[in-house]
Amino acid sequence: NAGVMQNPRHLVRRRGQEARLRCSPMKGHSHVYWYRQLPEEGLKFMVYLQKENIIDESGMPKERFSAEFPKEGPSILRIQQVVRGDSAAYFCASSPAAAGWTDTQYFGPGTRLTVL
Amino acid sequence: AQKITQTQPGMFVQEKEAVTLDCTYDTSDPSYGLFWYKQPSSGEMIFLIYQGSYDQQNATEGRYSLNFQKARKSANLVISASQLGDSAMYFCAMREGPVLTGGGNKLTFGTGTQLKVEL
């Protein structure tokens, strides 16, 4: 059973460019979460999505960041007009259901974004 | 106040010894889950163990066990018989709140403990 897939694993962008990060959840999982890890820090929640719905985006910066999880295809985290402070590791996690706090979130390998 | 506190930025342990990584949490919600993840130098996040707030017994998974002391709000990870491959960053995380409120699915992470296993 394939785990959570993320691509690309490494992404380099110049300031002002757009970054698109993709996440395919584990088979049978319908809930996707995005987290950001700045250097030397723990992970910080950004957004929680189900198919075609954003459930909780309380951790997402108000500008330049957006996320989607279409009916078909992977979840996308999009960062427009990247700045150096966006350099971080971006992790996607998935879980099978949101029925309770017992559901474990399984993480992908992360995308390391470097902004030059 | 910090929701998850890991007070040990770094720990050393000798191979084959047991080690305890500390984690305290803060929540007013009676329903919550506590998780430990391992992040090796390669960067991925590996789920290790889970403890629910209503679980009566401490969780165990192989060499990992969780010392859950609800009254003290602590959820320490115990690794028995340490191996060189256990050298990594370890994160404690909490998920709180009933799902029906819509905001109870996110994980809040501590700042991590870097564990180094020595020969």
Coordinates of C-alpha atoms in Angstrom, one line a residue:
Chain A
N1 CA 0.0 0.0 0.0
A2 CA 1.7 3.2 -1.2
G3 CA 2.2 5.9 1.4
V4 CA 1.5 9.6 1.0
M5 CA 3.2 10.9 -2.1
Q6 CA 4.6 14.3 -2.5
N7 CA 6.3 15.9 -5.4
P8 CA 8.6 17.5 -6.1
R9 CA 10.9 16.5 -3.3
H10 CA 13.0 19.6 -3.8
L11 CA 11.9 22.8 -5.4
V12 CA 14.0 25.9 -6.1
R13 CA 12.3 29.1 -7.0
R14 CA 13.5 32.7 -7.4
R15 CA 11.7 35.5 -5.6
G16 CA 8.5 36.4 -7.3
Q17 CA 7.9 33.1 -8.9
E18 CA 5.1 30.6 -8.1
A19 CA 5.6 27.3 -6.3
R20 CA 3.2 24.4 -6.7
L21 CA 3.5 21.5 -4.4
R22 CA 1.5 18.3 -5.0
C23 CA 0.3 15.7 -2.6
S24 CA -1.5 12.4 -3.2
P25 CA -2.9 10.8 -0.1
M26 CA -2.7 7.2 0.9
K27 CA -5.2 4.9 -0.8
G28 CA -8.5 5.1 0.9
H29 CA -7.7 8.4 2.7
S30 CA -10.0 11.3 1.9
H31 CA -8.6 13.9 4.3
V32 CA -5.4 15.9 3.6
Y33 CA -3.5 18.3 5.8
W34 CA -0.6 20.6 4.9
Y35 CA 2.1 21.6 7.5
R36 CA 5.1 23.8 7.2
Q37 CA 8.4 23.3 9.0
L38 CA 10.8 26.2 9.1
P39 CA 14.4 25.4 9.8
E40 CA 15.1 24.2 13.3
E41 CA 11.4 24.3 14.2
G42 CA 8.5 21.9 14.6
L43 CA 5.7 21.5 12.1
K44 CA 3.0 24.2 12.0
F45 CA -0.5 23.4 10.7
M46 CA -1.6 25.3 7.6
V47 CA -4.7 23.8 6.1
Y48 CA -7.1 20.9 6.2
L49 CA -9.0 19.7 3.2
Q50 CA -11.4 17.1 2.0
K51 CA -12.3 16.5 -1.6
E52 CA -13.4 19.8 -3.1
N53 CA -13.7 21.4 0.3
I54 CA -11.4 23.5 2.6
I55 CA -12.4 22.6 6.1
D56 CA -9.9 24.6 8.2
E57 CA -7.4 27.1 6.8
S58 CA -6.7 28.8 10.1
G59 CA -2.9 28.3 9.7
M60 CA -2.7 29.5 6.1
P61 CA -1.2 33.0 5.5
K62 CA -3.9 35.2 4.2
E63 CA -2.0 36.3 1.1
R64 CA -0.2 34.4 -1.6
F65 CA -1.0 31.0 -0.3
S66 CA -3.9 28.8 -1.5
A67 CA -4.7 25.1 -1.4
E68 CA -7.1 22.8 -3.2
F69 CA -8.1 19.2 -3.3
P70 CA -10.1 18.5 -6.4
K71 CA -12.4 15.7 -7.0
E72 CA -9.8 14.1 -9.2
G73 CA -6.1 14.3 -8.8
P74 CA -3.7 15.4 -6.0
S75 CA -4.0 18.2 -3.5
I76 CA -2.1 21.3 -4.5
L77 CA -0.5 23.9 -2.3
R78 CA 0.2 27.0 -4.3
I79 CA 2.4 29.8 -3.2
Q80 CA 2.4 32.9 -5.4
Q81 CA 5.2 35.5 -5.6
V82 CA 7.5 33.5 -3.3
V83 CA 9.7 35.3 -0.9
R84 CA 12.8 34.1 1.0
G85 CA 10.8 33.6 4.1
D86 CA 8.8 30.9 2.3
S87 CA 11.8 28.6 2.3
A88 CA 10.8 25.6 4.4
A89 CA 9.8 22.0 4.3
Y90 CA 6.2 21.5 3.4
F91 CA 4.6 18.3 4.6
C92 CA 1.4 16.8 3.5
A93 CA -0.5 14.2 5.7
S94 CA -3.6 12.2 5.2
S95 CA -6.0 10.3 7.3
P96 CA -8.8 7.9 6.5
A97 CA -11.6 9.8 8.3
A98 CA -12.4 12.6 10.6
A99 CA -14.6 10.7 12.9
G100 CA -12.5 11.1 15.9
W101 CA -9.2 12.1 17.5
T102 CA -8.0 8.6 17.2
D103 CA -7.3 8.9 13.5
T104 CA -3.6 9.0 12.8
Q105 CA -2.2 11.3 10.2
Y106 CA 0.4 9.8 8.0
F107 CA 2.9 12.1 6.5
G108 CA 4.5 12.3 3.1
P109 CA 8.3 12.8 2.6
G110 CA 7.9 16.5 2.3
T111 CA 8.8 19.1 -0.3
R112 CA 11.9 21.2 0.5
L113 CA 11.3 24.7 -1.0
T114 CA 14.3 27.0 -1.4
V115 CA 13.7 30.5 -2.6
L116 CA 16.7 32.3 -4.0
Chain B
A1 CA 0.7 29.2 26.7
Q2 CA 2.5 26.5 24.7
K3 CA 0.1 23.6 23.9
I4 CA 3.0 21.1 23.6
T5 CA 6.2 21.5 25.4
Q6 CA 9.3 19.5 24.9
T7 CA 12.0 20.7 27.3
Q8 CA 14.9 18.6 26.0
P9 CA 16.4 20.1 22.9
G10 CA 19.0 17.3 22.8
M11 CA 19.5 13.9 24.5
F12 CA 22.3 11.3 24.4
V13 CA 21.8 7.7 25.1
Q14 CA 24.1 4.7 24.9
E15 CA 23.2 1.8 22.6
K16 CA 21.0 -0.8 24.2
E17 CA 20.0 1.6 27.0
A18 CA 16.4 3.0 27.5
V19 CA 15.7 6.7 27.1
T20 CA 12.7 8.8 28.0
L21 CA 11.8 11.9 26.0
D22 CA 9.6 14.3 27.8
C23 CA 6.4 15.9 26.6
T24 CA 3.9 18.0 28.5
Y25 CA 0.7 19.4 27.0
D26 CA -2.0 21.9 27.8
T27 CA -5.6 21.6 26.8
S28 CA -9.0 22.2 28.4
D29 CA -10.7 19.7 26.1
P30 CA -11.4 16.4 27.7
S31 CA -11.1 14.6 24.3
Y32 CA -7.7 14.7 22.7
G33 CA -5.0 12.4 21.2
L34 CA -1.3 12.5 21.7
F35 CA 1.1 11.4 19.0
W36 CA 4.8 10.9 18.7
Y37 CA 6.7 11.2 15.4
K38 CA 10.3 10.5 14.4
Q39 CA 12.1 12.6 11.9
P40 CA 15.5 11.1 10.8
S41 CA 18.1 13.2 9.1
S42 CA 16.5 12.2 5.7
G43 CA 13.6 14.4 6.7
E44 CA 10.5 12.3 6.6
M45 CA 8.0 12.1 9.4
I46 CA 7.4 8.7 10.8
F47 CA 4.4 7.9 13.1
L48 CA 5.5 6.0 16.2
I49 CA 2.7 5.8 18.7
Y50 CA -0.7 7.2 19.7
Q51 CA -2.4 7.7 23.1
G52 CA -6.1 8.7 23.4
S53 CA -7.2 10.8 26.4
Y54 CA -9.7 8.2 27.5
D55 CA -7.3 5.2 27.1
Q56 CA -6.9 3.5 30.4
Q57 CA -3.6 1.8 29.6
N58 CA -0.3 3.2 28.3
A59 CA 0.2 2.7 24.6
T60 CA 3.0 0.4 23.5
E61 CA 4.4 -0.3 20.0
G62 CA 7.4 -2.6 19.9
R63 CA 10.3 -0.8 21.6
Y64 CA 8.2 2.4 22.0
S65 CA 5.9 3.0 25.0
L66 CA 4.1 6.1 26.1
N67 CA 4.1 7.0 29.8
F68 CA 0.8 8.8 30.0
Q69 CA 0.1 10.7 33.2
K70 CA -3.1 12.5 32.6
A71 CA -3.2 14.5 35.9
R72 CA 0.2 15.9 35.2
K73 CA -0.6 16.4 31.5
S74 CA 2.5 14.5 30.4
A75 CA 3.0 12.0 27.6
N76 CA 6.6 10.9 27.7
L77 CA 8.0 8.6 25.1
V78 CA 10.1 5.7 26.3
I79 CA 12.4 3.9 23.9
S80 CA 13.8 0.7 25.2
A81 CA 17.0 -1.0 24.0
S82 CA 18.2 2.0 21.9
Q83 CA 19.7 1.4 18.5
L84 CA 21.9 3.5 16.4
G85 CA 19.0 3.9 13.9
D86 CA 17.0 5.6 16.6
S87 CA 19.2 8.7 16.3
A88 CA 16.7 11.3 15.0
M89 CA 14.5 14.3 16.0
Y90 CA 11.4 13.3 17.9
F91 CA 8.2 15.3 18.0
C92 CA 5.3 15.1 20.3
A93 CA 2.0 16.3 18.9
M94 CA -1.6 16.8 20.1
R95 CA -4.9 16.7 18.3
E96 CA -7.7 18.1 20.4
G97 CA -11.4 18.8 20.2
P98 CA -14.4 16.9 18.8
V99 CA -14.6 16.7 15.1
L100 CA -18.0 18.2 15.0
T101 CA -16.6 21.6 15.9
G102 CA -14.8 21.5 12.6
G103 CA -11.4 22.5 14.0
G104 CA -10.4 19.4 15.8
N105 CA -8.3 17.7 13.2
K106 CA -5.1 19.7 13.2
L107 CA -2.0 18.5 15.0
T108 CA -0.1 20.9 17.2
F109 CA 3.6 20.0 17.5
G110 CA 6.3 20.6 20.0
T111 CA 9.7 21.9 19.1
G112 CA 11.3 18.4 19.2
T113 CA 14.1 16.6 20.9
Q114 CA 17.2 15.6 19.0
L115 CA 18.2 12.1 20.2
K116 CA 21.7 10.8 19.5
V117 CA 22.4 7.1 20.2
E118 CA 26.1 6.4 20.9
L119 CA 28.1 3.2 20.9

